[in-house]
Amino acid sequence: MKRSLWIALGAVGLLIGGWLGYRQFFPASRTVGSLVPPGALLVLASDRLQDTVSARTLRTQMSLRQVPFFDEARQKLDRFLYATADTATVLKFVSGRNIRYSLHSISKTTLDFIFYIPISSADQDFLNRVTNPDPRRYRVLNHTFAGEKILDLVARGNEPVGSFILTDNFLVGSVSGILIENVAKRMHQPLRFVSDEPDFRLDDDHLAGLSVRPEVLQSLFSNAASLVKLFLPEELNLQFRQSASRSHLIGYAVDQIGNRRDVAALFAGQAPRRIQHAYLIPQSTSTLYHIGISDAGQFGQSLSKLLSSASGDFLRERFRQIQVDTKPLYESLGSDILLCRLESRTGAPRQVLVLTAQNGKQLANMYQQVAYRSGAKAASLPKSYLGHKILLLKVSELPASLFSSLFSGFPQSWITQHGSSLVIANSEDAMLDYLQQIQRGAVWSTDARQAELLNETLRPANFTAFARLNRGQMSVLNTWPLGWQNLLDKVDPATGTSALANLENMAYQASYGNENIQSTVILGRTTRRASRAVLNKLLLQKKTEFNAPLVSAPIVTGSLSDSSAQFYAQNNAGQFVLVTPEGDKLVQNNIDGPIRSNALGVDFLNNGRLQYLFMTDRTLYIADPVRIRKEVALQSIPLPAGIDASFLARPRGSQQRNLVALAAHQDGHIYALDRQRRTFIRLLTASHKGALQLPFQVMTTPTGMDILAIQADGTLNHWRENGTQYPHFPTHVERTNEEEPEIRFIGPALLPPDQTQIRTITDEGQLLTLTRNGLIAKRIQLYRPVRNGKFRLFPDEDQTNWLLLRTTDTEIAVLDQQGKRRFDVRALQSGRNNVRYHRLGSGIELISVKSGGFTMLYDLNGRILNDRPIPSDFPVAVQFDDRTNELYILSGAQQAVQLFSIRLR
């Protein structure tokens, strides 16, 4: 080829390259991608976000504006636009426009949005309003940054409203002037590549688009970073539409597999599946992870390859140790692997792993074989509970060793077999709670709305992660970076609720192919919404009348919110009456006096169902409900002389399988009920005689059960289960000098979960903090406004948290843990008061105050929850149903038991 031809071809190539480069750096018409500053955390797109939505629609459907980050973007734009024009003008301007929003970090604690509104020459009238607002209220300043003119809208008092830039095609604005300067800098960079823009489709079916970078996902899920890294794509470009029920928004995405080849290989040959065993998921589940399996053998081979190359040394070495036994275990797996993280009122992790099986017996045997190969010692004798044999395997992180680090958090494995499925819990409490919920049918399959979500809204997938935000005792935002918390966790002044209150369910689902990941994000709620007019109204649901007055509070069994609940009542003739769900009143037997204690549900008879223990002054009774025959079998055990009949405790963590209940003696000893010998035995002996201040605290430890109890004179006991006390215990709390009054206690001591210091308070108001060896670390005297006011520690009924209480004959004051007043209640009836602290799950905490023949309910800020007093001669029983956002109260008054409900949200 001639040299001149080569020169000509080179010249043409340079011209084409130069033209393409020029258009890359200086596009003929700007796109949103050429305006967005680098580092955007999210990019949103919608043509309906600014539309008006009726109150009825907000109650009956899931709207974009009820998703926190969409709503925050809407509010930022509204603040800017409504400062320049009236509502009709603004709505006409934004109607049908594909407006985009990008979220950026300004500092470690602050995030904010930039909005990009497409404009044309037809919008000149509105733009004139923006650049020339009403001078009596606003003015527009301008300055130049990076060669671009920036306009600043400020109020007459110089309060900034927002800054904006007008281009030929876009009005670009933000509340933050810093972000607009970043846009100007982006527009005038000498070397600037236009970023790729997701092609969001917006029409009648598609409401919005959302693009998220992987770094953002990892920052939001830092406590499950391995989950994000393993299962989620490197970038999500979601298109949202409404679900068929209109209770959820569904975002679909198909993204390239990128560097997620490991997880694609894991699910090679696995057909996406729905969750098929919803009857094994308990109602108290706050987070669920599901892996669907269609070919167990192939899944086992792929998982073995993944674990053999695990990044963590511990898991990699552990898998090499157990690999020889894993093949038959994997081949025994059924269609579902379910990891349920249960709601925890103390913050301690409570996890249950459910492995469905083709061969349940083989799966259980192989799991034990793997445990022994991992170093577990010979198993102790199994415990019986509700017809299940529960076995403890003392080996750490066995589920993670078999199924990846997503399944970590099991310091030991409590296992049992339910049907053909293997159930593994990380603590005995978690296992017992799980079995109780399964037995009484408190599972997802019995909840019609949850079942609809599983069967219709969620789609078949290889992997599902599901979070129920209203089931977490603490807000999910607490684990997020501070900038996200400040952006989203704001209280709506109109409702007084968090921005996340309307968002109950978050789910991510993925199906993996050779080249793409098909992702689904689901945002919404299953709880029925109602008008605010019904909030806090006390509604009578059921009333059961008796022929004689009641002498004790009714005993509840089951859930008050559904038709399966039954309760027991006792009248002044000594009759013990069963009230069935149908309202039948069946006299069962006579008992020898009023019921004095709480009712404790235990498996006393080992017959596969719960019995309820309660005490009169002389006798402990065992009530065994037989629902088929609508009767209750009553058995009795005489109480030893001196037993305090007001309190029964569960022996949590006890190594002695026959102990089912604990009670205090007037001399300070602890007695235990032995179900085999059917009698009370002295378990722990107090060296100093004196009644214990109830409730005493029962704690689970790696070596068994511990009990912490204080006596009125300040003697603090800290027992081990074997009867010995910890070093330096019992210890005696004494006054610091002779001028102080004698130390006395009228309330308990408490060692809060996951803390190392013991808390208590004297009746005179000295707030004490003690170390684990019994020494006083801190002593603070609280303000005592009246001389006859008495202080006591005020734990909730399950001893998962505590407040302080200051009482007189006619008033109470609830204080926080530092002694600061939260609220008080006055004008109470002298000598006829009872105060209780209830933590009901789903973030619901309340105080019940019974005075005379009525009860009032308060939240922790002192706001009254019931619009009228609840008739009650005894303390009320309280339950919360998160499916309906209703509080249920069972009350006994005169000759009737009444069931009330209050809608709280």
PDB file of N, CA and C in Angstrom, residues 203 492 712 867:
ATOM      1  N   ASP A 203     -43.561   4.918  32.958  1.00  0.00           N
ATOM      2  CA  ASP A 203     -44.843   4.909  32.265  1.00  0.00           C
ATOM      3  C   ASP A 203     -45.930   4.627  33.295  1.00  0.00           C
ATOM      4  N   ASP A 492     -41.866  13.070  61.743  1.00  0.00           N
ATOM      5  CA  ASP A 492     -42.853  13.868  61.016  1.00  0.00           C
ATOM      6  C   ASP A 492     -43.648  14.690  62.026  1.00  0.00           C
ATOM      7  N   ALA A 712     -33.482  -6.542 102.060  1.00  0.00           N
ATOM      8  CA  ALA A 712     -33.887  -5.193 102.455  1.00  0.00           C
ATOM      9  C   ALA A 712     -32.785  -4.429 103.160  1.00  0.00           C
ATOM     10  N   ASP A 867     -58.081   6.602  75.782  1.00  0.00           N
ATOM     11  CA  ASP A 867     -58.859   7.838  75.889  1.00  0.00           C
ATOM     12  C   ASP A 867     -59.798   7.856  77.088  1.00  0.00           C
TER      13      ASP A 867
END
